[in-house]
PDB file of C-alpha atoms in Angstrom:
ATOM      1  CA  MET A  75      -6.171 -27.494   2.111  1.00  0.00           C
ATOM      2  CA  PRO A  76      -5.352 -30.928   4.262  1.00  0.00           C
ATOM      3  CA  ALA A  77      -3.889 -34.045   2.384  1.00  0.00           C
ATOM      4  CA  LYS A  78      -6.032 -36.747   2.516  1.00  0.00           C
ATOM      5  CA  PRO A  79      -4.284 -39.946   4.507  1.00  0.00           C
ATOM      6  CA  GLU A  80      -5.375 -42.178   1.460  1.00  0.00           C
ATOM      7  CA  ARG A  81      -3.565 -39.703  -0.843  1.00  0.00           C
ATOM      8  CA  CYS A  82      -0.538 -39.415   1.163  1.00  0.00           C
ATOM      9  CA  ASP A  83      -0.169 -43.175   1.367  1.00  0.00           C
ATOM     10  CA  LEU A  84      -0.309 -43.569  -2.006  1.00  0.00           C
ATOM     11  CA  ILE A  85       2.507 -41.136  -2.540  1.00  0.00           C
ATOM     12  CA  ARG A  86       4.726 -42.505  -0.177  1.00  0.00           C
ATOM     13  CA  SER A  87       4.373 -45.980  -1.821  1.00  0.00           C
ATOM     14  CA  MET A  88       5.045 -44.752  -5.112  1.00  0.00           C
ATOM     15  CA  LEU A  89       8.374 -42.809  -3.866  1.00  0.00           C
ATOM     16  CA  ALA A  90       9.275 -46.031  -1.900  1.00  0.00           C
ATOM     17  CA  LEU A  91       8.705 -48.199  -5.437  1.00  0.00           C
ATOM     18  CA  LEU A  92      10.894 -45.044  -6.962  1.00  0.00           C
ATOM     19  CA  GLY A  93      13.726 -44.704  -4.354  1.00  0.00           C
ATOM     20  CA  GLN A  94      14.353 -48.771  -5.261  1.00  0.00           C
ATOM     21  CA  ARG A  95      17.298 -49.198  -7.416  1.00  0.00           C
ATOM     22  CA  TRP A  96      15.678 -51.653 -10.053  1.00  0.00           C
ATOM     23  CA  PRO A  97      12.386 -50.449 -11.003  1.00  0.00           C
ATOM     24  CA  VAL A  98      14.245 -46.839 -11.899  1.00  0.00           C
ATOM     25  CA  LEU A  99      16.336 -48.459 -14.131  1.00  0.00           C
ATOM     26  CA  VAL A 100      13.611 -50.804 -15.678  1.00  0.00           C
ATOM     27  CA  LEU A 101      11.676 -47.476 -16.381  1.00  0.00           C
ATOM     28  CA  GLN A 102      15.085 -46.407 -18.223  1.00  0.00           C
ATOM     29  CA  VAL A 103      15.604 -49.276 -20.274  1.00  0.00           C
ATOM     30  CA  LEU A 104      12.331 -49.519 -21.347  1.00  0.00           C
ATOM     31  CA  VAL A 105      12.411 -45.761 -22.908  1.00  0.00           C
ATOM     32  CA  SER A 106      13.803 -47.569 -26.098  1.00  0.00           C
ATOM     33  CA  GLY A 107      10.798 -49.584 -26.454  1.00  0.00           C
ATOM     34  CA  PRO A 108       9.212 -53.125 -25.125  1.00  0.00           C
ATOM     35  CA  LEU A 109      11.356 -55.742 -24.119  1.00  0.00           C
ATOM     36  CA  ARG A 110      10.840 -59.476 -22.894  1.00  0.00           C
ATOM     37  CA  PHE A 111      12.004 -60.425 -19.560  1.00  0.00           C
ATOM     38  CA  ASN A 112      15.485 -61.963 -20.060  1.00  0.00           C
ATOM     39  CA  GLU A 113      16.317 -58.851 -22.228  1.00  0.00           C
ATOM     40  CA  LEU A 114      15.769 -56.817 -19.046  1.00  0.00           C
ATOM     41  CA  ARG A 115      17.480 -58.916 -17.070  1.00  0.00           C
ATOM     42  CA  ARG A 116      20.692 -58.010 -19.117  1.00  0.00           C
ATOM     43  CA  ALA A 117      19.961 -54.615 -19.810  1.00  0.00           C
ATOM     44  CA  VAL A 118      19.954 -53.983 -15.950  1.00  0.00           C
ATOM     45  CA  ALA A 119      22.532 -56.490 -14.617  1.00  0.00           C
ATOM     46  CA  PRO A 120      22.861 -57.619 -12.320  1.00  0.00           C
ATOM     47  CA  VAL A 121      19.661 -57.840 -10.907  1.00  0.00           C
ATOM     48  CA  THR A 122      18.319 -60.934  -9.745  1.00  0.00           C
ATOM     49  CA  GLN A 123      15.366 -62.628 -11.239  1.00  0.00           C
ATOM     50  CA  ARG A 124      13.327 -62.348  -7.945  1.00  0.00           C
ATOM     51  CA  MET A 125      13.933 -58.355  -7.717  1.00  0.00           C
ATOM     52  CA  LEU A 126      13.406 -57.777 -11.640  1.00  0.00           C
ATOM     53  CA  SER A 127      10.027 -59.577 -10.995  1.00  0.00           C
ATOM     54  CA  ALA A 128       9.283 -57.779  -7.889  1.00  0.00           C
ATOM     55  CA  SER A 129       9.902 -54.479 -10.279  1.00  0.00           C
ATOM     56  CA  LEU A 130       8.100 -55.316 -12.688  1.00  0.00           C
ATOM     57  CA  ARG A 131       5.236 -56.413 -10.505  1.00  0.00           C
ATOM     58  CA  GLY A 132       5.393 -53.106  -8.740  1.00  0.00           C
ATOM     59  CA  LEU A 133       5.834 -50.997 -11.960  1.00  0.00           C
ATOM     60  CA  GLU A 134       2.779 -52.903 -13.746  1.00  0.00           C
ATOM     61  CA  ARG A 135       0.611 -52.425 -10.424  1.00  0.00           C
ATOM     62  CA  ASP A 136       1.245 -48.772 -10.283  1.00  0.00           C
ATOM     63  CA  GLY A 137       0.127 -48.257 -14.091  1.00  0.00           C
ATOM     64  CA  LEU A 138       3.778 -47.485 -15.187  1.00  0.00           C
ATOM     65  CA  ILE A 139       4.165 -50.416 -17.411  1.00  0.00           C
ATOM     66  CA  THR A 140       2.189 -53.129 -19.353  1.00  0.00           C
ATOM     67  CA  ARG A 141       2.741 -56.846 -19.605  1.00  0.00           C
ATOM     68  CA  THR A 142       1.546 -58.018 -22.654  1.00  0.00           C
ATOM     69  CA  VAL A 143       1.396 -62.320 -22.858  1.00  0.00           C
ATOM     70  CA  TYR A 144       1.288 -63.569 -26.560  1.00  0.00           C
ATOM     71  CA  PRO A 145      -0.124 -66.970 -27.121  1.00  0.00           C
ATOM     72  CA  SER A 146       2.837 -68.732 -28.318  1.00  0.00           C
ATOM     73  CA  VAL A 147       4.759 -71.856 -27.695  1.00  0.00           C
ATOM     74  CA  PRO A 148       6.923 -70.907 -25.248  1.00  0.00           C
ATOM     75  CA  PRO A 149       4.724 -67.896 -24.171  1.00  0.00           C
ATOM     76  CA  LYS A 150       5.888 -64.706 -25.003  1.00  0.00           C
ATOM     77  CA  VAL A 151       5.724 -61.994 -22.377  1.00  0.00           C
ATOM     78  CA  GLU A 152       6.870 -58.265 -22.849  1.00  0.00           C
ATOM     79  CA  TYR A 153       6.887 -55.167 -20.575  1.00  0.00           C
ATOM     80  CA  GLU A 154       6.417 -51.726 -22.096  1.00  0.00           C
ATOM     81  CA  LEU A 155       6.031 -48.076 -20.993  1.00  0.00           C
ATOM     82  CA  THR A 156       2.708 -46.815 -20.414  1.00  0.00           C
ATOM     83  CA  GLU A 157       2.181 -43.137 -20.959  1.00  0.00           C
ATOM     84  CA  ALA A 158       2.500 -42.594 -16.963  1.00  0.00           C
ATOM     85  CA  GLY A 159       5.689 -44.680 -17.587  1.00  0.00           C
ATOM     86  CA  ARG A 160       7.277 -42.052 -20.294  1.00  0.00           C
ATOM     87  CA  THR A 161       6.003 -39.165 -18.186  1.00  0.00           C
ATOM     88  CA  LEU A 162       7.409 -40.337 -15.041  1.00  0.00           C
ATOM     89  CA  ASN A 163      10.722 -41.115 -17.108  1.00  0.00           C
ATOM     90  CA  THR A 164      10.554 -37.152 -18.283  1.00  0.00           C
ATOM     91  CA  ALA A 165      10.446 -36.434 -14.314  1.00  0.00           C
ATOM     92  CA  LEU A 166      13.278 -38.952 -13.436  1.00  0.00           C
ATOM     93  CA  SER A 167      15.447 -37.492 -16.289  1.00  0.00           C
ATOM     94  CA  THR A 168      14.965 -33.854 -14.898  1.00  0.00           C
ATOM     95  CA  ILE A 169      15.906 -34.921 -11.446  1.00  0.00           C
ATOM     96  CA  ALA A 170      19.549 -36.462 -13.180  1.00  0.00           C
ATOM     97  CA  ASP A 171      19.806 -33.394 -14.808  1.00  0.00           C
ATOM     98  CA  TRP A 172      19.775 -31.463 -12.067  1.00  0.00           C
ATOM     99  CA  ALA A 173      22.291 -33.813 -10.080  1.00  0.00           C
ATOM    100  CA  ASP A 174      24.699 -33.676 -12.589  1.00  0.00           C
ATOM    101  CA  LEU A 175      24.304 -29.383 -12.528  1.00  0.00           C
ATOM    102  CA  ASN A 176      24.626 -29.687  -9.097  1.00  0.00           C
ATOM    103  CA  LEU A 177      27.232 -32.796  -8.960  1.00  0.00           C
ATOM    104  CA  GLU A 178      30.304 -30.054  -7.544  1.00  0.00           C
ATOM    105  CA  THR A 179      27.902 -28.284  -5.037  1.00  0.00           C
ATOM    106  CA  VAL A 180      26.319 -31.622  -3.233  1.00  0.00           C
ATOM    107  CA  THR A 181      30.186 -32.957  -3.337  1.00  0.00           C
ATOM    108  CA  ALA A 182      31.689 -29.965  -1.968  1.00  0.00           C
ATOM    109  CA  ALA A 183      28.522 -29.946   0.907  1.00  0.00           C
ATOM    110  CA  ARG A 184      29.307 -33.182   1.849  1.00  0.00           C
ATOM    111  CA  VAL A 185      33.014 -32.670   2.394  1.00  0.00           C
ATOM    112  CA  ALA A 186      32.272 -29.771   4.345  1.00  0.00           C
ATOM    113  CA  TYR A 187      29.886 -31.314   6.592  1.00  0.00           C
ATOM    114  CA  GLU A 188      32.017 -34.312   7.306  1.00  0.00           C
ATOM    115  CA  ALA A 189      35.028 -31.894   8.030  1.00  0.00           C
ATOM    116  CA  VAL A 190      33.154 -30.256  10.910  1.00  0.00           C
TER     117      VAL A 190
END
């Protein structure tokens, strides 16, 4: 069955987001529970405020995190994983485990490739 262009575009855009450094780190940090912006910024340092904001917007847009604003002075804003974000984190952990298991194989292949 041929893939629909809209589906391919969606998958491509999500992979592009996850191919960036900061969104993946944000997902990993939020596993421990909701955090405020500055807590996130400290946890994924040395991210800039601009890059963290862009990463959070992308993750929220794709339904991987929620942003909750509490009516207080100053306003309190927390970010938390959604169920989709939690399941994605599980998949990312599987990829990280694969990388750990295959680290020597990949390293040897790179050395061999560069020697040619």
